[in-house]
XYZ file of C-alpha atoms in Angstrom:
641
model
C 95.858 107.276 115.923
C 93.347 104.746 117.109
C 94.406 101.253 116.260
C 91.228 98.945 114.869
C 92.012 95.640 116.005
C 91.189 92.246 114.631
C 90.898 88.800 116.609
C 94.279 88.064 118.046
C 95.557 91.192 117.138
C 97.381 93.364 119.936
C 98.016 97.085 120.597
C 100.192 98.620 123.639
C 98.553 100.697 125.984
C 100.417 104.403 126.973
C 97.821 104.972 130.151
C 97.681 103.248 132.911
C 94.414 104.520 133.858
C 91.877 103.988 131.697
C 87.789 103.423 130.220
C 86.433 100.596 128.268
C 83.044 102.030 126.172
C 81.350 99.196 125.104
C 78.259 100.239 122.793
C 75.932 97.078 121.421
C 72.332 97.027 119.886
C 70.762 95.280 122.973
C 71.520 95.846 126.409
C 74.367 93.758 128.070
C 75.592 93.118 131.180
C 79.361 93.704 131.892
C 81.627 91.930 133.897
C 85.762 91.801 134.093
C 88.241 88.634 135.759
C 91.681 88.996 137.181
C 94.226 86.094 136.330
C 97.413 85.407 138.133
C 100.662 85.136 135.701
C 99.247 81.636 134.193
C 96.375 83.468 133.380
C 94.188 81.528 136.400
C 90.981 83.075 138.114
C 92.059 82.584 142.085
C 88.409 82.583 143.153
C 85.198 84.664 143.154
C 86.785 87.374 144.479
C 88.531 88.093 141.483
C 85.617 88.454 139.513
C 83.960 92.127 139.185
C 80.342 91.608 138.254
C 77.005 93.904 138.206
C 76.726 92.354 142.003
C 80.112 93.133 142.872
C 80.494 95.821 140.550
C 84.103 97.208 142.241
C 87.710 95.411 142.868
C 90.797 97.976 143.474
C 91.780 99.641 140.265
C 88.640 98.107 138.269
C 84.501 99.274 138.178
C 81.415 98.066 136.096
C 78.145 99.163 135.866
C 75.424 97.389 137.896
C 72.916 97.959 135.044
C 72.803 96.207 131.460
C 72.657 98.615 129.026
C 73.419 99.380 125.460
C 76.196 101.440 126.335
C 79.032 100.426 129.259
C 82.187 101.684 130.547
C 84.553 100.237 132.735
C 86.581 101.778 134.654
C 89.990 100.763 135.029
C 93.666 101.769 136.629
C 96.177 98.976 136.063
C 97.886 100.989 138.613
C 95.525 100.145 141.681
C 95.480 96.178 140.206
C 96.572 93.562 143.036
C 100.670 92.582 142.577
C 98.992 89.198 141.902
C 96.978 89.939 138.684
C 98.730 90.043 135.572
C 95.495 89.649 133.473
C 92.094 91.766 132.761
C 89.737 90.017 130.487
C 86.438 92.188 129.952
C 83.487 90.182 129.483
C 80.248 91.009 128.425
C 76.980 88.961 128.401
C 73.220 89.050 127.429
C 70.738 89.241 130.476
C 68.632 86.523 130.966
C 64.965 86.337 131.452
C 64.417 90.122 130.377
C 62.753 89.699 127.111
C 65.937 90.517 125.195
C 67.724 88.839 122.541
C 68.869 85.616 124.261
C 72.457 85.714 121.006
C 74.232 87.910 119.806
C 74.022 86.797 116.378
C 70.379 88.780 116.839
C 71.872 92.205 117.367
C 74.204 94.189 115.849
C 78.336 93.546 117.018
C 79.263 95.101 119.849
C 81.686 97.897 119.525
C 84.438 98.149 122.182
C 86.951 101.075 122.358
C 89.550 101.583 124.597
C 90.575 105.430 125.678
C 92.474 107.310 127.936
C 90.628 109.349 130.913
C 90.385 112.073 128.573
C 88.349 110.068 126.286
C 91.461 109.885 123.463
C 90.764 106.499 121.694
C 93.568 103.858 121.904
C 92.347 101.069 120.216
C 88.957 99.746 119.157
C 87.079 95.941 118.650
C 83.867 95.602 116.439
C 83.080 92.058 117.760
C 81.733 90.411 114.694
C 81.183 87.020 113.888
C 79.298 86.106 116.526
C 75.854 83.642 116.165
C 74.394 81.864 119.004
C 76.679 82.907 121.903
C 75.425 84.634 124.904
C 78.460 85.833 126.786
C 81.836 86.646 125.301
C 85.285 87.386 126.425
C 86.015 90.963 124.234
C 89.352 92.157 125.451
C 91.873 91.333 127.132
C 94.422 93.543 129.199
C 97.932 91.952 129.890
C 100.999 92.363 131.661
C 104.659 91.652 129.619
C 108.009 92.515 131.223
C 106.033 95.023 132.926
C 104.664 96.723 130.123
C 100.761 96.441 129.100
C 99.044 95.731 126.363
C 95.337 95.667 124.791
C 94.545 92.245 123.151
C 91.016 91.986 121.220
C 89.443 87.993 121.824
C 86.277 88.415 120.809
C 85.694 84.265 122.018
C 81.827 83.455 122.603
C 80.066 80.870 124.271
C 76.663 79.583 123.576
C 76.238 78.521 127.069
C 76.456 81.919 128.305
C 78.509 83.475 131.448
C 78.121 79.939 133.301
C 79.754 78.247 130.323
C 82.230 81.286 130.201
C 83.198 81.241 134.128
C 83.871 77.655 134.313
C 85.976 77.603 131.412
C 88.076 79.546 133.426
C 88.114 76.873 136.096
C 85.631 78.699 138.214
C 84.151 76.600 140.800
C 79.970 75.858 140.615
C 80.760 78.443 138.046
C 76.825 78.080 136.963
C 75.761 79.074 140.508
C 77.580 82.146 140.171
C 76.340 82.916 136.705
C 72.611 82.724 138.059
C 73.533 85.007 140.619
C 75.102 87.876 138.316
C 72.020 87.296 136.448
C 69.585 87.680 139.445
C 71.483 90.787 140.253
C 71.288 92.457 136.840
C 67.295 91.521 136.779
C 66.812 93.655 139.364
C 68.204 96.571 138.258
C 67.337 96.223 134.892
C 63.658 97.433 134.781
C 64.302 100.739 136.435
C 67.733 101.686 134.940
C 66.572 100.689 131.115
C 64.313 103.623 129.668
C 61.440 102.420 127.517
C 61.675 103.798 124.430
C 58.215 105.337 122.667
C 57.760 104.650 118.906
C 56.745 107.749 116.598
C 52.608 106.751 117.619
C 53.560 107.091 121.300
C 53.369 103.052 121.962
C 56.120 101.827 124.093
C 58.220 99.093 123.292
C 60.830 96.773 124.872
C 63.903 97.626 125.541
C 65.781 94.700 123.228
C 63.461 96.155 119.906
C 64.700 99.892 120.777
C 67.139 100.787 118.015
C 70.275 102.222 119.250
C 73.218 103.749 117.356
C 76.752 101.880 116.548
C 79.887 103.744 116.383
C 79.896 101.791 112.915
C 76.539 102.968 111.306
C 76.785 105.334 108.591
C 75.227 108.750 109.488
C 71.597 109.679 109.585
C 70.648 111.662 106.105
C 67.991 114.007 105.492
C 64.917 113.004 106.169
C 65.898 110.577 108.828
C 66.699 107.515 106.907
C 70.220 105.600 107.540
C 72.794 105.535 105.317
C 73.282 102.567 103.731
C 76.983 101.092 104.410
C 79.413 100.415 102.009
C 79.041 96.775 100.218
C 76.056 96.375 102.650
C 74.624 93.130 101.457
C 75.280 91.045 104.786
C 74.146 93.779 107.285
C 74.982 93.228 111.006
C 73.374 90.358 113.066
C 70.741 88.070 111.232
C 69.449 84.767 112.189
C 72.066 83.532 109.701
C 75.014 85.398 111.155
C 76.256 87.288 107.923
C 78.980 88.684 107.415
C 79.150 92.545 108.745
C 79.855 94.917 106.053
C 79.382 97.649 108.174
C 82.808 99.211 109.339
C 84.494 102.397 110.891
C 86.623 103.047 107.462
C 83.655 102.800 105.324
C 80.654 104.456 106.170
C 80.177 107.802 104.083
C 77.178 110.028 103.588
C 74.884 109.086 101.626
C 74.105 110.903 98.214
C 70.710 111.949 96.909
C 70.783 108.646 94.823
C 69.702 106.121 96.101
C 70.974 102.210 95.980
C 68.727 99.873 94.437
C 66.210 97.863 96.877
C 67.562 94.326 98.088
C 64.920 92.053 97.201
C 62.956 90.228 100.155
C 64.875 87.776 102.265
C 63.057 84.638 102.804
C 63.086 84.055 106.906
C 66.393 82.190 108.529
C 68.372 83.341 104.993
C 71.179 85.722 105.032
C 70.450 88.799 102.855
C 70.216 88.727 99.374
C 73.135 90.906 97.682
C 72.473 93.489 95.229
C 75.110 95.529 92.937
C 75.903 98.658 93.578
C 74.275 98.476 96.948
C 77.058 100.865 98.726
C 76.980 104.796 98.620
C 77.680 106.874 95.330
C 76.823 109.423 93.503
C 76.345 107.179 90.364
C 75.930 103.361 89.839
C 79.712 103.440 88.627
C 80.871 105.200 91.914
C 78.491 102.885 94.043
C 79.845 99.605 92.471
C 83.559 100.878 93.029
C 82.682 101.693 96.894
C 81.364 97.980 96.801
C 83.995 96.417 95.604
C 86.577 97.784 97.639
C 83.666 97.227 100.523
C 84.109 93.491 99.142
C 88.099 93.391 99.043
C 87.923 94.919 103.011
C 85.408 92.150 104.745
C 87.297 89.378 102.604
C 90.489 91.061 103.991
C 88.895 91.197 107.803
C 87.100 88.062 107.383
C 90.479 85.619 106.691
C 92.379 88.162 109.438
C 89.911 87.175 111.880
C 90.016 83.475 110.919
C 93.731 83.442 111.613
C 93.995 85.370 115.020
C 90.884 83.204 115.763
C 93.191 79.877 114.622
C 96.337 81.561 116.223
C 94.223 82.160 119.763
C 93.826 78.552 119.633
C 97.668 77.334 118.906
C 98.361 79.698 121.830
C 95.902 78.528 124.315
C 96.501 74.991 123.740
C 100.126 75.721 123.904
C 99.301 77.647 127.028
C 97.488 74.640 128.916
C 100.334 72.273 127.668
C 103.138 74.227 129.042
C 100.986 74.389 132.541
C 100.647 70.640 132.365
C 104.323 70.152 131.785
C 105.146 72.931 134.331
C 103.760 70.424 137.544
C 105.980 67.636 137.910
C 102.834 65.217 139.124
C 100.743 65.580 135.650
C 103.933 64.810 133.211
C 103.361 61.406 132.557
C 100.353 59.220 134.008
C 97.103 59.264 133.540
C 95.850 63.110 134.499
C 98.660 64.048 132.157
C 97.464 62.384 129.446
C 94.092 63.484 129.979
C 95.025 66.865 130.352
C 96.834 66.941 127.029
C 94.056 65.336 125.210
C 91.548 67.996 126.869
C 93.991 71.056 125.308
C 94.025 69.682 121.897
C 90.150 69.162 122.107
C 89.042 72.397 123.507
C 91.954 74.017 120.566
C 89.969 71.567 117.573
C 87.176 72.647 119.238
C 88.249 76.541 118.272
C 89.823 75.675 115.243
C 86.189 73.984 113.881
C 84.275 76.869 115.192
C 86.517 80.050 113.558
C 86.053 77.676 110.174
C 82.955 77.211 110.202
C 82.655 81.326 111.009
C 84.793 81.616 107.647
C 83.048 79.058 105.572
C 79.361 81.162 106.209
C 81.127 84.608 105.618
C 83.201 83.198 102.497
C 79.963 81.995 101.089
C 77.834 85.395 102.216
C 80.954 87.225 100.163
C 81.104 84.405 97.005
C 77.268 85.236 96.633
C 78.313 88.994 96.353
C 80.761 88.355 93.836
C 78.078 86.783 91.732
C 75.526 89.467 91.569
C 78.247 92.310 90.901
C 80.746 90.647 88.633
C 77.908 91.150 85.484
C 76.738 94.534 86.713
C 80.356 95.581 86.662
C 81.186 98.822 83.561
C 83.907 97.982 80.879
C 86.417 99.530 82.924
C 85.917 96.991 85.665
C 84.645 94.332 84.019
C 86.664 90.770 82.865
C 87.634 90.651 79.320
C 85.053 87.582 78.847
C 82.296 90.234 80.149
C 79.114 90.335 77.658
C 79.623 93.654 78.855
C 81.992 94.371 76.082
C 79.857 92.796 73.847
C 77.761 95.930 73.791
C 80.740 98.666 73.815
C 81.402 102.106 73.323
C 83.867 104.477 73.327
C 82.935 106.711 76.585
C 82.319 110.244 76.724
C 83.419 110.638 80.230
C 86.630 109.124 81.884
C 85.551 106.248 84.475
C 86.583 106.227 88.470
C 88.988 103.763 88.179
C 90.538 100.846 86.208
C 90.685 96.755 86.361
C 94.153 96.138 86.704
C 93.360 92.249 87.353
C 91.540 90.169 90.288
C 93.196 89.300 93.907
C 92.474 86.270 96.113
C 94.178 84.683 99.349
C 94.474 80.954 99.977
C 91.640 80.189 102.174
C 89.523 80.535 99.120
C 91.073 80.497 95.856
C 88.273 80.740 93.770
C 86.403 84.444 95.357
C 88.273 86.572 93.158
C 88.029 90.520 93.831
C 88.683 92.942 91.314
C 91.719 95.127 91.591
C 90.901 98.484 91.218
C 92.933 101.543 90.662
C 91.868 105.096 90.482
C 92.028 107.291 87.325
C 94.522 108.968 86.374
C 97.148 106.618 87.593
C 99.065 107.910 90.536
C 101.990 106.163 89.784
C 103.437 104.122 87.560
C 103.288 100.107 86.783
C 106.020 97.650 86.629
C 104.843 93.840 84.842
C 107.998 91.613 86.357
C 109.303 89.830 82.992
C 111.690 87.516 85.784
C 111.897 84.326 87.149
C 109.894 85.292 90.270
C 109.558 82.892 93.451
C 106.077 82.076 91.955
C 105.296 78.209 90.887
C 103.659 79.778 87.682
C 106.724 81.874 86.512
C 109.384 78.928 87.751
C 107.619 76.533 84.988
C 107.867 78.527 81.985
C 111.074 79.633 80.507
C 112.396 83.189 80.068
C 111.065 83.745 76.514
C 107.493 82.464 77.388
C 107.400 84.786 80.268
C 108.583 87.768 78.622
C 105.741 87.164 75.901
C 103.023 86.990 78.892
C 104.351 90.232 80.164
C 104.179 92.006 77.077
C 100.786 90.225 76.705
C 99.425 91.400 79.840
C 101.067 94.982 78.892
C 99.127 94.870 75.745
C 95.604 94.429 77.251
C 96.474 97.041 80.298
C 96.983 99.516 77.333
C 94.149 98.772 75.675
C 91.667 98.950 78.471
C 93.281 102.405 79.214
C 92.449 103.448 75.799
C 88.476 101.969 75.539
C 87.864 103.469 79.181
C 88.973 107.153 78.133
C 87.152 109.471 75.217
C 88.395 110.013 71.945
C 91.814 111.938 71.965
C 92.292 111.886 75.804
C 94.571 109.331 75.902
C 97.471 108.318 74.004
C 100.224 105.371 73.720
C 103.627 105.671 72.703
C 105.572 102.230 72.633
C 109.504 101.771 73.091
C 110.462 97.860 71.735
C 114.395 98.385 71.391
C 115.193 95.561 69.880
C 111.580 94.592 67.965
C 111.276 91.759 69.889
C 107.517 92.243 70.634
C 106.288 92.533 67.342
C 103.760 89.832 68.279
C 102.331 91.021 71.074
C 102.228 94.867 70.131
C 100.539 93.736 67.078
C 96.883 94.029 67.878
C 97.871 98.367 69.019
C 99.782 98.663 65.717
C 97.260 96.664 62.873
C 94.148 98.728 64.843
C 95.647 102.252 64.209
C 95.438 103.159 67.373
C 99.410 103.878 68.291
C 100.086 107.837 66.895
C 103.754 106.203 65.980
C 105.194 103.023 65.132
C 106.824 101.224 68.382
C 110.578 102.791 68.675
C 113.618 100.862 68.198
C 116.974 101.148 68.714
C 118.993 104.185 70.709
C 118.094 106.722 68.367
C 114.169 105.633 68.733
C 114.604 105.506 72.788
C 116.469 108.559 72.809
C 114.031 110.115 70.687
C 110.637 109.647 72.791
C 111.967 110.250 75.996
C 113.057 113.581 74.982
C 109.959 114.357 73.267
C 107.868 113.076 76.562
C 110.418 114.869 78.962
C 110.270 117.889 76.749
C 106.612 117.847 77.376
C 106.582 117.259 81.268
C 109.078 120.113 81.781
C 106.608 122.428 79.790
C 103.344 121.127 81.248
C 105.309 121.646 85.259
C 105.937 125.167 84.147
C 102.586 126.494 82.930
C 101.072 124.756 85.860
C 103.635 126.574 87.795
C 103.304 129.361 86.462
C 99.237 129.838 86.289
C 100.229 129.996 82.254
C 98.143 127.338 80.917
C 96.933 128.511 77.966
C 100.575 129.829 76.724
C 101.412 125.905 75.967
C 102.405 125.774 72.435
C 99.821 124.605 70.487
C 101.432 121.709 68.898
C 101.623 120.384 72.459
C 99.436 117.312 72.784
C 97.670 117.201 76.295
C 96.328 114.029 76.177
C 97.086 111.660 78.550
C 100.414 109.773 77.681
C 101.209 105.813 78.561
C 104.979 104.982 77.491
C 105.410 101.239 77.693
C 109.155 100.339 77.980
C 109.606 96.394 76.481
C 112.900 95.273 77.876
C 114.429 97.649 79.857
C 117.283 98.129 79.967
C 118.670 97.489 76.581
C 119.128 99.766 74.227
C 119.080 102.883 77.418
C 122.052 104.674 77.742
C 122.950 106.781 81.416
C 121.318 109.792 79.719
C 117.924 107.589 78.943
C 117.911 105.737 82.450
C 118.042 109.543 84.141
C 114.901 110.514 81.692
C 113.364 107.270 82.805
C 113.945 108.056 86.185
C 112.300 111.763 85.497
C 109.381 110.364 84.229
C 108.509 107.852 86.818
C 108.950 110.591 89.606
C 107.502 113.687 87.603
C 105.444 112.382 85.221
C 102.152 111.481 86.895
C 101.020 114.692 88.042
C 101.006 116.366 84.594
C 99.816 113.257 82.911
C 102.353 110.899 81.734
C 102.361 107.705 82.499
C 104.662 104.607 82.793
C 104.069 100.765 81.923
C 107.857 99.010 82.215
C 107.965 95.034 81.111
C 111.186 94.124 82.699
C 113.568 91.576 84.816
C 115.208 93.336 87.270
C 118.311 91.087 87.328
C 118.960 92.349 83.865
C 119.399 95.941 85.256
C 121.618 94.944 88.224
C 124.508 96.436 86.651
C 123.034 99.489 87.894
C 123.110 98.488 91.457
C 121.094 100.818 93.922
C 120.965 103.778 91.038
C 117.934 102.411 89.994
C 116.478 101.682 93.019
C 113.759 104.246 93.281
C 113.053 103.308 90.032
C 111.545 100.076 91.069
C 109.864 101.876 94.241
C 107.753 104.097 92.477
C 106.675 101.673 90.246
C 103.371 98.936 91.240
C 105.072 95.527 90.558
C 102.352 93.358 89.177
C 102.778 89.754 87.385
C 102.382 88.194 84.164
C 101.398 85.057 85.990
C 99.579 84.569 89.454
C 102.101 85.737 92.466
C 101.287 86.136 95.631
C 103.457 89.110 96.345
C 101.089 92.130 97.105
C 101.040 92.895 100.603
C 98.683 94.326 102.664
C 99.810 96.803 105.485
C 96.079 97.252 106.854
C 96.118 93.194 108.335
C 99.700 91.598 106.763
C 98.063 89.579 104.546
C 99.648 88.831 100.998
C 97.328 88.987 98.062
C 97.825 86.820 94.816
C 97.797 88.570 91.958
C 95.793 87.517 88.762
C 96.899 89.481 85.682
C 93.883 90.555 83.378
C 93.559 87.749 80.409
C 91.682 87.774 77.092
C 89.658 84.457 76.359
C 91.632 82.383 74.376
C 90.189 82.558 70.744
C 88.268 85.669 71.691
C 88.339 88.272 69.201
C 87.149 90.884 71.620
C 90.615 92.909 72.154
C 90.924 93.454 67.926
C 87.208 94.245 68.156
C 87.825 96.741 70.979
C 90.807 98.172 69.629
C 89.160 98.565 66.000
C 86.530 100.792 67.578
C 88.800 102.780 69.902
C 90.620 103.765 66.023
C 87.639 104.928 64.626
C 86.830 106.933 67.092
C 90.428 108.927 67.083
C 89.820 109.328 63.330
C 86.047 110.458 63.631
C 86.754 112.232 66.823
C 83.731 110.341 68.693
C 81.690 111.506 66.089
């Protein structure tokens, strides 16, 4: 599996011998260093450039083009050189793009000989730099390893070379550049427009290995959440990515409105692919949750890059006995924490544009957004309706990391639920649940319980879905009350043993029959008293009131209940199940933990980050649940009618 890497991020290599494809949307020069163990550049020789194009086990092109390889076998590599970084720079005096904050990112992928992909590097991010260090291939304990860098410099390869301690490093720059200017006119092909007109090579359009596919007709695409498109004199952020280009459907995204010169791109909702406007604005949001995700991962490698350098250039200060104290040591250790504020102030000012490029998003599609995505302060709901058609997916509640508190992105789950949820009634390590005591947070779970359920029922037709409440002990009156004064609960909430034991068997009854006729191909020989709506159970403090026979049933239904349409919403505090010990273990797995209060506790596999949680909250005062609910009732009793 190819691994996408973000800045910082690293990846093992299995190969020895490998390529480097390097695709961008204006020609580019390549060019490659050797370091020693410290990571130092001995000398010109160790620098592999368009006019020294080969070094034993490493080869670049002598051409800038739009696509590159190198050509490398760590193998071959002098005993000496324990580093590859591969660079890659804009030609100079060609007519081309003179940033690459004018083209689209370059796309790097590393690959076996064979042309299986190891790991791959959309370089985004980048404004006014010229030249840019894009990977970086490393020796550890003898093993090697892929890093992606993706560090630019605005003064281009001279600025590049001597920060690598390169000698009249901007002599040599001019003379890779002289080098590549002669080969560039014959090896670039002009490309003809549709009249027959030739153009230059920097305005010739060339594929990504991010673009979406061509469609009918010849027109692109248009990318997931594509508001910020690639490049722009602005630098937006790229929405364009491997994981979410699709093909486009016959309708199209509404028209971005015209951007003034030197703005970023004005978003739009529901500018992503889809089949409908509800589809598109689900693809976008998830497009949003993915570049906010990408955009804070890159600020962080970007910030870590820097802690490492600078502890890098300390440690080779400290490492020479004549630099430790004095003078040159002192001025050595001020130059590392300069050159790392220097990083640290250019990867935030990278996330501040992006953040704002996103926040400006958020702001166009938060109205546009359907009931079943939308807030509950929405005017959206204002205007509601019981549905005739069950949505994509459902607002569970909004998610944000600390870098930017207040750019809140919807948390959307698809319909039907593929598993069940779990609102944490405890005394969690969050600030918000350690201030309020046990009763108060119980009462917010229940709460937030209260408007999941509802949503569930305003998002689904008439008689498709149904809720069936289990309160052992009563102690939720209040909060059930706004599902039992509506109408819409079939049955009062059940209480006691006799009322637990009673639903599960009735909703265990029903998943044994409904796994059989789907089993069996027998649908239609259900008994016709059987209702096949979609079921919710919420479970208000589990486990009291649940003896060993109800906690197996439980168990059944959170495993088996989901594919033929029964659901699971558990309130509970874990520590007052613990008599249990591991039994009810995957219990709690198959359930999605979510909060009563903000907690930072979802994590995120795809880049490690961990995503606070907002739970979904009526407007205090609002009346807009009751007036939800109230319609949802007379709808059951009317059947939509």
């Amino acid at each position: 599996m190819t691994a996408e890497l973000v800045r910082g991020q690293n990846h093992p290599l299995p190969h020895t011998r490998l390529e480097i494809r390097v695709t961008a949307g204006a020609p580019v020069m390549a060019c490659a260093t050797l370091g020693d163990a410290q990571g130092a550049v001995r000398g010109p020789e160790w620098i592999v450039h368009p006019g020294s194009p080969r070094l034993p086990g490493i080869e670049v092109s002598r051409q800038a083009a739009v696509s590159l390889r190198f050509h490398i076998d760590l193998g071959a590599l002098s005993e000496q050189a324990h580093l590859v970084q591969v660079l890659l720079a804009l030609p100079e005096g060609v007519g081309g793009p003179d940033r690459f904050g004018a083209t689209a990112a370059p796309f790097a992928a590393v690959t076996a000989t064979d042309g299986t992909e190891i790991a791959s590097f959309t370089l985004t991010g980048l404004d006014t730099e010229s030249a840019v260090v894009a990977l970086e291939l490393y020796r550890r304990q003898g093993a090697w390893k892929v890093r992606a860098v993706g560090q630019g410099y605005a003064g281009g390869l001279a600025e590049l070379l001597g920060d690598r301690g390169l000698p009249q490093a901007a002599g040599f720059a001019a003379a890779v550049q002289e080098a590549v200017a002669r080969h560039l006119a014959g090896a670039v092909q002009t490309p003809l427009t549709p009249g027959g007109e030739s153009r230059p090579p920097s305005a010739a359009p060339q594929p990504h290995p991010t673009d979406p596919p061509a469609v009918p007709g010849g027109a692109a695409a248009p990318a997931s959440g594509g508001t910020g498109g690639t490049g722009g004199a602005a630098g937006a952020v790229n929405y364009t990515h491997p994981g979410r280009g699709t093909a486009a459907p016959p309708t199209p995204p509404p028209a971005a409105p015209p951007t003034p010169p030197g703005q970023p791109p004005r978003p739009v909702a529901g500018d992503a692919t889809g089949w409908s406007l509800d589809e598109r604005l689900y693809n976008q949001v998830w497009g949003m949750f993915e570049d906010l995700a990408r955009t804070v991962a890159a600020y962080r490698s970007a910030m870590d890059f820097a802690e490492s350098r600078m502890d890098q250039e300390l440690d080779r200060v400290l490492s020479d006995p004549r630099q430790r104290i004095g003078g040159a040591g002192d001025a050595a250790r001020a130059a590392a924490r300069a050159k790392h504020d220097g990083l640290a102030a250019q990867a935030r000012e990278v996330l501040d544009r992006d953040l704002t490029q996103l926040a400006a998003e958020c702001e166009v599609v938060e109205p546009a957004l359907p009931p079943a995505y939308a807030r509950w302060d929405s005017p959206v709901w204002h205007a509601y309706r019981v549905p005739m058609e069950i949505p994509m997916a459902l607002r569970l509640g909004d998610v944000h990391l600390p870098e930017r508190p207040d750019l809140r992105i919807p948390m959307l789950v698809r319909l039907p639920l593929e598993r069940g949820l779990w609102i944490d009634s405890g005394r969690t390590g969050s600030d918000a649940a350690l201030m309020m005591d046990d009763a108060r947070l119980r009462g917010a779970a229940m709460d937030t319980a209260v408007t999941l359920a509802a949503r569930l029922l305003a998002v689904h037709p008439p008689g498709e879905f149904t809720v069936q409440v289990i309160d052992p002990a009563g102690s939720a009156a209040v909060p059930l009350a706004p599902l039992v004064t509506s109408g819409v609960l079939d049955q009062p909430p059940a209480a006691g043993a006799g009322g637990v034991s009673a639903v599960l068997a009735r909703l265990t009854q029903r998943v044994d029959l409904v796994q059989m006729a789907v089993r069996g191909g027998a649908a239609e020989s259900l008994p016709p008293d059987l209702d096949t709506a979609e079921q919710l159970l919420i479970v208000n403090d589990f486990p009291h009131g649940f003896d060993d026979r109800a906690v197996t049933q439980l168990r059944y239904l959170a495993d088996e209940g989901p594919a033929v349409g029964v659901h699971l919403l558990m309130v509970a505090n874990r520590e007052d199940a613990s008599a249990y010990g591991p039994v009810l273990d995957p219990l709690w797995r198959s359930l999605l933990r979510i909060s009563p209060v903000p907690d930072d506790h979802l994590a995120d596999p795809w880049v490690g980050h961990a995503w606070t949680y907002e739970p979904p909250a009526v407007p205090p005062g609002s009346r807009v649940l009751r007036r939800v609910l109230d319609q949802v009732a007379e709808a059951r009793r009317t059947g939509g009618r």
